[in-house]
C-alpha cells in the first residue's frame, strides 16, 4: 500500500517510538500512585516528556503542559474550560469539528459565536477578524493549518490581534505540531492544543495542551489524581488540574521518543522534505483535464496536503478506486470540516485528500500522479 493519508494519522513511526512503547509496557507502573520503582520510573518518564514538549513549543515551564488523549479532548478542555454564557468567541470556517462542535454546544447555552467565512481558496480575512471583535469577546479559536486544503493561517498576526485586544488565543495545532515551529510565547498563544499521532509521529491516544501560566482552565474531568486524596475538589494546580485519572504512560513514552527524533532530525528538514513531495504531486496533477485542486498554492509554506476532485465523480468512488486498483490510500468525504467544504462548494461531492509524510518517496508520488491521470482520462 502507498499510504498518502498522513493528515489523518502518520502510519509510519520512528523505530525509537516503537521501542519506547514496548519498553514502557514491560516496565511502567502508574505515575504518581506509589513509591515503587515502576511507579517512580513512570513519573520520571512522563515529566521528562513534559520538559521535551515545553522545549519544543517554548513554554515557560513543563508544568504548563497537560496530557490528553488527542486534540479533540484538548480542544474540549480549552473551549469548555474558558468560556461561559455571555462571552463572545470568534472562530473560522477552516475549523475541524473537534473545535466546531464544542463551540456549537456552548452556543446553545448562551455563548455568542461568530464564524469568519473564507474565500473559495480557503483563506480568511484578518481585517474582518479585527472588525468582528466586540466588547464581550473573550477568545479566538483558530486552527494553524487546514486539514482539508493545507492552507496555513497567519498565526503571528492572529496572536498579535488577540494580544492587542486582551483576548485568549486558543490554537489547534493538529496538522502542524512537529512539522512547523511553534513558539507559544512569541505567538501570544494562550492555549495550544495538539495531538501526538500526526506530525509528532507518536502513538494514537496521545496529545495534550499548553496553558499560559496566568490562565486557569476549568477541568473537563475530575477524579483520581494521586494527590490531595481527602480533598472533595479536584486539585487546581497544573498539570494535575487537567489530568484526572491514569495517563496513557505507554503512549507518552512513545511521544517522548518521537520528540527526540524530531529534534535530532530537525523539523525544518522534515517540513522541507514533505513540501518537496507535496509540490511534486501538485505540479503533476494541477493541469490534468477534469481535475480540480482546492486551496491556496500561491505559497509553498503550507501543510503537505493536496485535495482534489475528478470531474463530477463522488470523492468516495475515486478514493475507493485509488485503493482497490492502485493500492493508494487517501481520504475522501467531508474530513470533519463542514464549513470548509461549504466554502469550497464541495458539500455534496466531498473531496479526495492526498497528504504526505517525509517517509514517502518520489516513486510513490509519481505512482499517485499516474493513477489520477488514468482515472481522469477514463472520465
Short mmCIF file of C-alpha atoms in Angstrom, two decimals:
data_model
loop_
_atom_site.label_atom_id
_atom_site.label_comp_id
_atom_site.label_asym_id
_atom_site.label_seq_id
_atom_site.Cartn_x
_atom_site.Cartn_y
_atom_site.Cartn_z
CA UNK A 1 0.00 0.00 0.00
CA UNK A 2 1.11 3.53 -0.82
CA UNK A 3 -0.03 5.45 2.25
CA UNK A 4 -0.96 9.05 1.49
CA UNK A 5 -3.31 9.70 4.42
CA UNK A 6 -0.83 11.16 6.86
CA UNK A 7 -3.08 14.10 7.76
CA UNK A 8 -5.36 11.55 9.43
CA UNK A 9 -2.56 9.72 11.18
CA UNK A 10 1.06 9.07 10.33
CA UNK A 11 1.22 5.32 9.86
CA UNK A 12 5.00 5.01 9.87
CA UNK A 13 6.68 5.86 13.16
CA UNK A 14 10.39 6.03 14.00
CA UNK A 15 11.67 2.73 15.35
CA UNK A 16 12.67 4.50 18.56
CA UNK A 17 9.00 5.29 19.20
CA UNK A 18 8.01 1.64 18.87
CA UNK A 19 10.89 0.58 21.11
CA UNK A 20 9.94 3.14 23.77
CA UNK A 21 6.33 1.93 23.88
CA UNK A 22 7.39 -1.71 24.17
CA UNK A 23 9.86 -0.88 26.93
CA UNK A 24 7.23 1.11 28.82
CA UNK A 25 4.70 -1.68 28.54
CA UNK A 26 7.20 -4.06 30.07
CA UNK A 27 8.23 -1.84 32.97
CA UNK A 28 5.95 1.15 33.60
CA UNK A 29 3.77 1.42 36.69
CA UNK A 30 1.19 4.08 37.49
CA UNK A 31 2.77 7.53 37.73
CA UNK A 32 2.12 9.33 41.00
CA UNK A 33 0.45 6.32 42.61
CA UNK A 34 3.26 4.80 44.62
CA UNK A 35 6.89 4.83 45.66
CA UNK A 36 7.93 1.59 43.99
CA UNK A 37 10.42 1.64 41.15
CA UNK A 38 7.77 1.04 38.50
CA UNK A 39 5.66 3.98 39.65
CA UNK A 40 8.57 6.35 40.18
CA UNK A 41 10.05 5.37 36.84
CA UNK A 42 6.75 6.20 35.14
CA UNK A 43 6.65 9.59 36.86
CA UNK A 44 10.16 10.39 35.69
CA UNK A 45 9.40 9.43 32.08
CA UNK A 46 6.20 11.49 31.99
CA UNK A 47 7.87 14.55 33.49
CA UNK A 48 10.76 14.16 31.04
CA UNK A 49 8.29 14.26 28.14
CA UNK A 50 6.69 17.39 29.59
CA UNK A 51 10.12 19.01 29.53
CA UNK A 52 10.68 17.98 25.92
CA UNK A 53 7.34 19.37 24.80
CA UNK A 54 7.94 22.58 26.74
CA UNK A 55 11.20 23.00 24.82
CA UNK A 56 9.54 22.16 21.51
CA UNK A 57 6.76 24.72 22.00
CA UNK A 58 8.85 27.24 24.00
CA UNK A 59 6.58 27.02 27.05
CA UNK A 60 7.57 28.85 30.23
CA UNK A 61 7.88 25.62 32.21
CA UNK A 62 6.94 21.93 31.91
CA UNK A 63 4.05 22.22 34.37
CA UNK A 64 2.11 24.15 31.75
CA UNK A 65 1.91 21.02 29.58
CA UNK A 66 -1.01 18.70 30.40
CA UNK A 67 -1.52 15.38 28.65
CA UNK A 68 -4.74 14.31 26.94
CA UNK A 69 -5.72 11.56 24.54
CA UNK A 70 -5.84 13.74 21.39
CA UNK A 71 -6.61 17.21 20.05
CA UNK A 72 -10.34 16.68 20.39
CA UNK A 73 -10.03 16.27 24.15
CA UNK A 74 -7.62 19.18 24.33
CA UNK A 75 -9.95 21.49 22.41
CA UNK A 76 -12.93 20.46 24.52
CA UNK A 77 -10.97 21.28 27.66
CA UNK A 78 -9.76 24.60 26.26
CA UNK A 79 -13.12 25.76 24.92
CA UNK A 80 -15.43 24.50 27.66
CA UNK A 81 -12.94 25.42 30.36
CA UNK A 82 -12.65 29.11 29.46
CA UNK A 83 -15.98 30.27 28.01
CA UNK A 84 -19.22 30.98 29.88
CA UNK A 85 -22.66 32.24 28.81
CA UNK A 86 -22.43 35.89 27.81
CA UNK A 87 -18.93 35.52 26.37
CA UNK A 88 -18.33 36.08 22.67
CA UNK A 89 -15.92 33.86 20.74
CA UNK A 90 -14.63 34.10 17.17
CA UNK A 91 -13.65 31.08 15.09
CA UNK A 92 -13.17 30.36 11.37
CA UNK A 93 -14.63 28.29 8.57
CA UNK A 94 -11.36 26.35 8.45
CA UNK A 95 -12.02 24.54 11.72
CA UNK A 96 -12.38 20.83 12.34
CA UNK A 97 -15.47 19.51 14.11
CA UNK A 98 -13.31 18.95 17.20
CA UNK A 99 -13.46 22.72 17.65
CA UNK A 100 -16.79 23.48 15.99
CA UNK A 101 -18.97 21.03 17.90
CA UNK A 102 -17.89 22.17 21.38
CA UNK A 103 -18.50 25.74 20.25
CA UNK A 104 -21.96 24.87 18.95
CA UNK A 105 -22.73 23.19 22.27
CA UNK A 106 -21.77 26.34 24.16
CA UNK A 107 -23.75 28.49 21.75
CA UNK A 108 -26.89 26.65 22.86
CA UNK A 109 -26.33 27.77 26.46
CA UNK A 110 -25.60 31.41 25.76
CA UNK A 111 -22.06 31.77 24.42
CA UNK A 112 -22.12 34.09 21.40
CA UNK A 113 -20.35 32.63 18.37
CA UNK A 114 -19.04 34.35 15.24
CA UNK A 115 -17.58 32.28 12.40
CA UNK A 116 -15.27 34.03 9.93
CA UNK A 117 -16.04 32.96 6.37
CA UNK A 118 -13.30 32.04 3.93
CA UNK A 119 -12.98 32.66 0.22
CA UNK A 120 -13.03 29.93 -2.44
CA UNK A 121 -9.34 29.30 -1.88
CA UNK A 122 -9.89 28.70 1.84
CA UNK A 123 -8.39 31.98 3.08
CA UNK A 124 -9.70 34.19 5.87
CA UNK A 125 -9.56 38.00 6.17
CA UNK A 126 -7.58 39.29 9.15
CA UNK A 127 -9.20 42.71 8.77
CA UNK A 128 -12.59 41.03 9.10
CA UNK A 129 -11.29 39.29 12.22
CA UNK A 130 -10.50 42.67 13.74
CA UNK A 131 -13.94 44.02 12.82
CA UNK A 132 -15.74 41.09 14.45
CA UNK A 133 -14.27 41.75 17.90
CA UNK A 134 -16.85 43.06 20.40
CA UNK A 135 -16.72 44.37 23.93
CA UNK A 136 -17.60 40.91 25.29
CA UNK A 137 -15.26 38.97 23.02
CA UNK A 138 -13.32 36.52 25.18
CA UNK A 139 -11.38 34.32 22.78
CA UNK A 140 -10.31 33.47 19.25
CA UNK A 141 -10.33 29.76 18.43
CA UNK A 142 -8.32 29.08 15.30
CA UNK A 143 -6.51 26.24 13.56
CA UNK A 144 -2.92 26.66 12.46
CA UNK A 145 -3.39 24.64 9.28
CA UNK A 146 -6.49 23.40 7.46
CA UNK A 147 -6.82 19.63 7.39
CA UNK A 148 -8.74 19.94 4.11
CA UNK A 149 -6.84 22.44 1.96
CA UNK A 150 -3.49 22.50 3.75
CA UNK A 151 -3.62 26.31 3.93
CA UNK A 152 -1.78 27.89 6.85
CA UNK A 153 -3.26 30.65 8.96
CA UNK A 154 -1.01 33.61 9.78
CA UNK A 155 -0.72 32.69 13.44
CA UNK A 156 1.65 35.55 14.23
CA UNK A 157 -0.98 38.03 13.04
CA UNK A 158 -3.83 36.32 14.89
CA UNK A 159 -1.73 36.27 18.05
CA UNK A 160 -0.96 39.99 17.75
CA UNK A 161 -4.64 40.79 17.27
CA UNK A 162 -5.56 38.72 20.33
CA UNK A 163 -2.81 40.24 22.48
CA UNK A 164 -3.67 43.80 21.48
CA UNK A 165 -7.32 43.32 22.48
CA UNK A 166 -6.64 41.20 25.57
CA UNK A 167 -8.25 38.07 24.10
CA UNK A 168 -7.44 34.41 24.67
CA UNK A 169 -5.91 32.81 21.59
CA UNK A 170 -6.76 29.10 21.53
CA UNK A 171 -4.86 27.40 18.71
CA UNK A 172 -5.44 23.98 17.16
CA UNK A 173 -2.07 22.60 16.09
CA UNK A 174 -3.34 19.19 14.98
CA UNK A 175 -1.84 19.49 11.49
CA UNK A 176 1.28 21.45 12.37
CA UNK A 177 2.77 20.30 15.69
CA UNK A 178 6.04 18.52 14.98
CA UNK A 179 6.33 19.98 11.47
CA UNK A 180 6.13 23.77 11.83
CA UNK A 181 7.91 25.82 14.51
CA UNK A 182 5.56 26.91 17.29
CA UNK A 183 6.56 29.40 19.98
CA UNK A 184 3.63 29.89 22.33
CA UNK A 185 5.16 32.97 23.93
CA UNK A 186 6.19 34.75 20.75
CA UNK A 187 2.88 33.87 19.05
CA UNK A 188 0.79 35.00 22.06
CA UNK A 189 -0.93 31.62 22.29
CA UNK A 190 -2.94 31.25 25.50
CA UNK A 191 -3.81 27.59 24.95
CA UNK A 192 -2.14 25.30 22.42
CA UNK A 193 -3.97 22.07 21.59
CA UNK A 194 -2.04 19.24 19.92
CA UNK A 195 -2.27 15.56 19.13
CA UNK A 196 0.53 13.02 19.07
CA UNK A 197 -0.45 10.72 16.23
CA UNK A 198 0.05 13.04 13.25
CA UNK A 199 3.13 15.22 12.68
CA UNK A 200 4.52 14.44 16.12
CA UNK A 201 4.91 10.81 14.93
CA UNK A 202 3.70 9.41 18.26
CA UNK A 203 1.18 6.67 19.09
CA UNK A 204 -2.54 7.23 18.81
CA UNK A 205 -4.20 8.13 22.08
CA UNK A 206 -1.61 10.77 22.95
CA UNK A 207 -1.88 14.54 22.89
CA UNK A 208 -2.03 17.50 25.18
CA UNK A 209 -2.34 21.19 25.69
CA UNK A 210 -0.21 24.08 26.81
CA UNK A 211 -1.88 26.59 29.13
CA UNK A 212 -0.41 30.04 29.76
CA UNK A 213 0.77 30.36 33.39
CA UNK A 214 -1.61 33.18 34.33
CA UNK A 215 -4.65 31.35 32.97
CA UNK A 216 -6.94 28.98 34.89
CA UNK A 217 -8.89 26.44 32.84
CA UNK A 218 -11.84 24.58 34.33
CA UNK A 219 -11.21 20.83 34.07
CA UNK A 220 -13.38 18.70 31.82
CA UNK A 221 -12.97 15.75 34.17
CA UNK A 222 -12.36 15.29 37.86
CA UNK A 223 -11.31 12.24 39.83
CA UNK A 224 -8.18 10.43 40.90
CA UNK A 225 -5.01 12.47 40.81
CA UNK A 226 -2.62 10.69 43.15
CA UNK A 227 -2.51 13.73 45.43
CA UNK A 228 -4.89 15.50 47.84
CA UNK A 229 -6.92 12.33 48.29
CA UNK A 230 -9.09 13.79 51.07
CA UNK A 231 -9.96 16.97 49.19
CA UNK A 232 -13.53 16.85 47.84
CA UNK A 233 -12.46 19.04 44.95
CA UNK A 234 -10.04 18.16 42.20
CA UNK A 235 -6.60 19.80 42.58
CA UNK A 236 -6.28 23.15 40.82
CA UNK A 237 -2.52 23.17 40.22
CA UNK A 238 -1.23 22.49 36.71
CA UNK A 239 -0.83 19.99 35.22
CA UNK A 240 -2.80 17.85 37.70
CA UNK A 241 -5.83 20.10 37.28
CA UNK A 242 -6.38 18.80 33.74
CA UNK A 243 -5.17 15.22 34.15
CA UNK A 244 -7.76 13.29 36.17
CA UNK A 245 -7.23 9.55 36.05
CA UNK A 246 -4.38 7.36 34.87
CA UNK A 247 -2.43 8.79 31.97
CA UNK A 248 -1.50 6.84 28.85
CA UNK A 249 2.03 6.39 30.12
CA UNK A 250 2.97 3.86 27.45
CA UNK A 251 1.90 6.23 24.70
CA UNK A 252 3.54 9.20 26.38
CA UNK A 253 6.83 7.28 26.47
CA UNK A 254 6.47 6.87 22.71
CA UNK A 255 5.66 10.57 22.37
CA UNK A 256 8.88 11.41 24.18
CA UNK A 257 10.90 9.26 21.80
CA UNK A 258 9.12 10.89 18.87
CA UNK A 259 10.06 14.40 20.07
CA UNK A 260 13.67 13.24 20.41
CA UNK A 261 13.56 12.03 16.81
CA UNK A 262 12.07 15.29 15.57
CA UNK A 263 14.61 17.43 17.38
CA UNK A 264 17.50 15.27 16.19
CA UNK A 265 16.41 15.14 12.57
CA UNK A 266 15.15 18.72 12.57
CA UNK A 267 11.56 19.77 11.92
CA UNK A 268 12.78 22.14 9.21
CA UNK A 269 14.33 19.18 7.38
CA UNK A 270 11.15 17.14 7.77
CA UNK A 271 8.95 20.01 6.60
CA UNK A 272 11.23 20.64 3.63
CA UNK A 273 11.03 17.01 2.55
CA UNK A 274 7.24 16.93 2.88
CA UNK A 275 6.99 20.17 0.93
CA UNK A 276 9.07 18.69 -1.91
CA UNK A 277 6.77 15.68 -2.18
CA UNK A 278 3.62 17.77 -1.95
CA UNK A 279 4.87 20.17 -4.62
CA UNK A 280 5.87 17.30 -6.92
CA UNK A 281 2.38 15.85 -6.67
CA UNK A 282 0.60 19.20 -7.06
CA UNK A 283 2.58 20.12 -10.16
CA UNK A 284 1.86 16.67 -11.57
CA UNK A 285 -1.92 16.84 -11.20
CA UNK A 286 -2.92 20.51 -11.36
CA UNK A 287 -3.19 20.69 -15.16
CA UNK A 288 -4.81 17.30 -15.75
CA UNK A 289 -8.10 17.87 -17.64
CA UNK A 290 -11.06 17.26 -15.36
CA UNK A 291 -9.07 17.60 -12.13
CA UNK A 292 -9.92 20.38 -9.67
CA UNK A 293 -7.39 21.15 -6.93
CA UNK A 294 -8.53 23.08 -3.85
CA UNK A 295 -6.67 25.52 -1.65
CA UNK A 296 -4.15 28.32 -1.98
CA UNK A 297 -0.87 27.29 -3.62
CA UNK A 298 0.49 30.80 -4.08
CA UNK A 299 2.97 29.94 -1.31
CA UNK A 300 4.69 26.66 -0.54
CA UNK A 301 4.58 27.43 3.17
CA UNK A 302 1.64 25.15 3.77
CA UNK A 303 0.77 21.74 5.12
CA UNK A 304 1.77 18.83 2.88
CA UNK A 305 -1.79 18.33 1.63
CA UNK A 306 -3.26 18.32 -1.87
CA UNK A 307 -7.03 17.90 -2.10
CA UNK A 308 -8.79 17.36 -5.40
CA UNK A 309 -11.77 16.04 -7.28
CA UNK A 310 -12.03 14.35 -10.66
CA UNK A 311 -14.92 15.64 -12.72
CA UNK A 312 -18.26 15.05 -11.05
CA UNK A 313 -17.27 11.72 -9.54
CA UNK A 314 -18.13 11.25 -5.90
CA UNK A 315 -14.94 11.53 -3.89
CA UNK A 316 -15.58 8.18 -2.20
CA UNK A 317 -15.70 6.43 -5.58
CA UNK A 318 -12.37 7.95 -6.56
CA UNK A 319 -10.75 7.08 -3.23
CA UNK A 320 -12.05 3.51 -3.43
CA UNK A 321 -10.69 3.12 -6.95
CA UNK A 322 -7.31 4.51 -5.90
CA UNK A 323 -7.12 1.88 -3.17
CA UNK A 324 -8.52 -1.17 -4.94
CA UNK A 325 -6.86 -0.67 -8.33
CA UNK A 326 -3.68 1.20 -7.44
CA UNK A 327 -3.07 0.38 -3.77
CA UNK A 328 -3.05 4.06 -2.82
CA UNK A 329 -4.60 5.08 0.50
CA UNK A 330 -6.23 8.54 0.60
CA UNK A 331 -9.09 10.20 2.49
CA UNK A 332 -12.41 11.11 0.89
CA UNK A 333 -15.67 12.66 2.05
CA UNK A 334 -16.13 15.55 4.45
CA UNK A 335 -12.94 15.33 6.54
CA UNK A 336 -14.83 16.61 9.61
CA UNK A 337 -14.55 20.10 8.08
CA UNK A 338 -18.12 21.00 7.06
CA UNK A 339 -17.72 24.78 6.81
CA UNK A 340 -14.62 24.49 4.65
CA UNK A 341 -16.46 22.20 2.23
CA UNK A 342 -19.28 24.73 2.10
CA UNK A 343 -16.78 27.46 1.21
CA UNK A 344 -15.22 25.28 -1.50
CA UNK A 345 -18.58 24.22 -2.89
CA UNK A 346 -17.88 20.52 -2.26
CA UNK A 347 -20.52 19.67 0.35
CA UNK A 348 -22.18 17.04 -1.86
CA UNK A 349 -19.16 15.67 -3.68
CA UNK A 350 -16.66 15.74 -0.85
CA UNK A 351 -13.03 15.71 -1.91
CA UNK A 352 -10.05 13.36 -2.15
CA UNK A 353 -7.17 14.31 0.12
CA UNK A 354 -3.57 13.27 -0.50
CA UNK A 355 -1.31 14.01 2.49
CA UNK A 356 2.39 13.35 2.64
CA UNK A 357 4.98 12.25 5.19
CA UNK A 358 8.73 12.64 4.95
CA UNK A 359 8.79 8.84 4.84
CA UNK A 360 7.05 8.83 1.45
CA UNK A 361 9.13 8.58 -1.73
CA UNK A 362 9.20 10.22 -5.15
CA UNK A 363 8.25 6.86 -6.66
CA UNK A 364 5.10 6.76 -4.55
CA UNK A 365 4.20 10.31 -5.53
CA UNK A 366 4.73 9.53 -9.23
CA UNK A 367 2.53 6.43 -8.90
CA UNK A 368 -0.21 8.62 -7.43
CA UNK A 369 0.13 11.13 -10.29
CA UNK A 370 -0.21 8.30 -12.84
CA UNK A 371 -3.27 6.97 -11.04
CA UNK A 372 -5.03 10.35 -11.03
CA UNK A 373 -4.11 10.84 -14.70
CA UNK A 374 -5.59 7.48 -15.67
CA UNK A 375 -8.75 7.95 -13.64
CA UNK A 376 -9.29 11.41 -15.11
CA UNK A 377 -8.80 10.12 -18.66
CA UNK A 378 -11.47 7.47 -18.08
CA UNK A 379 -13.93 10.20 -17.17
#
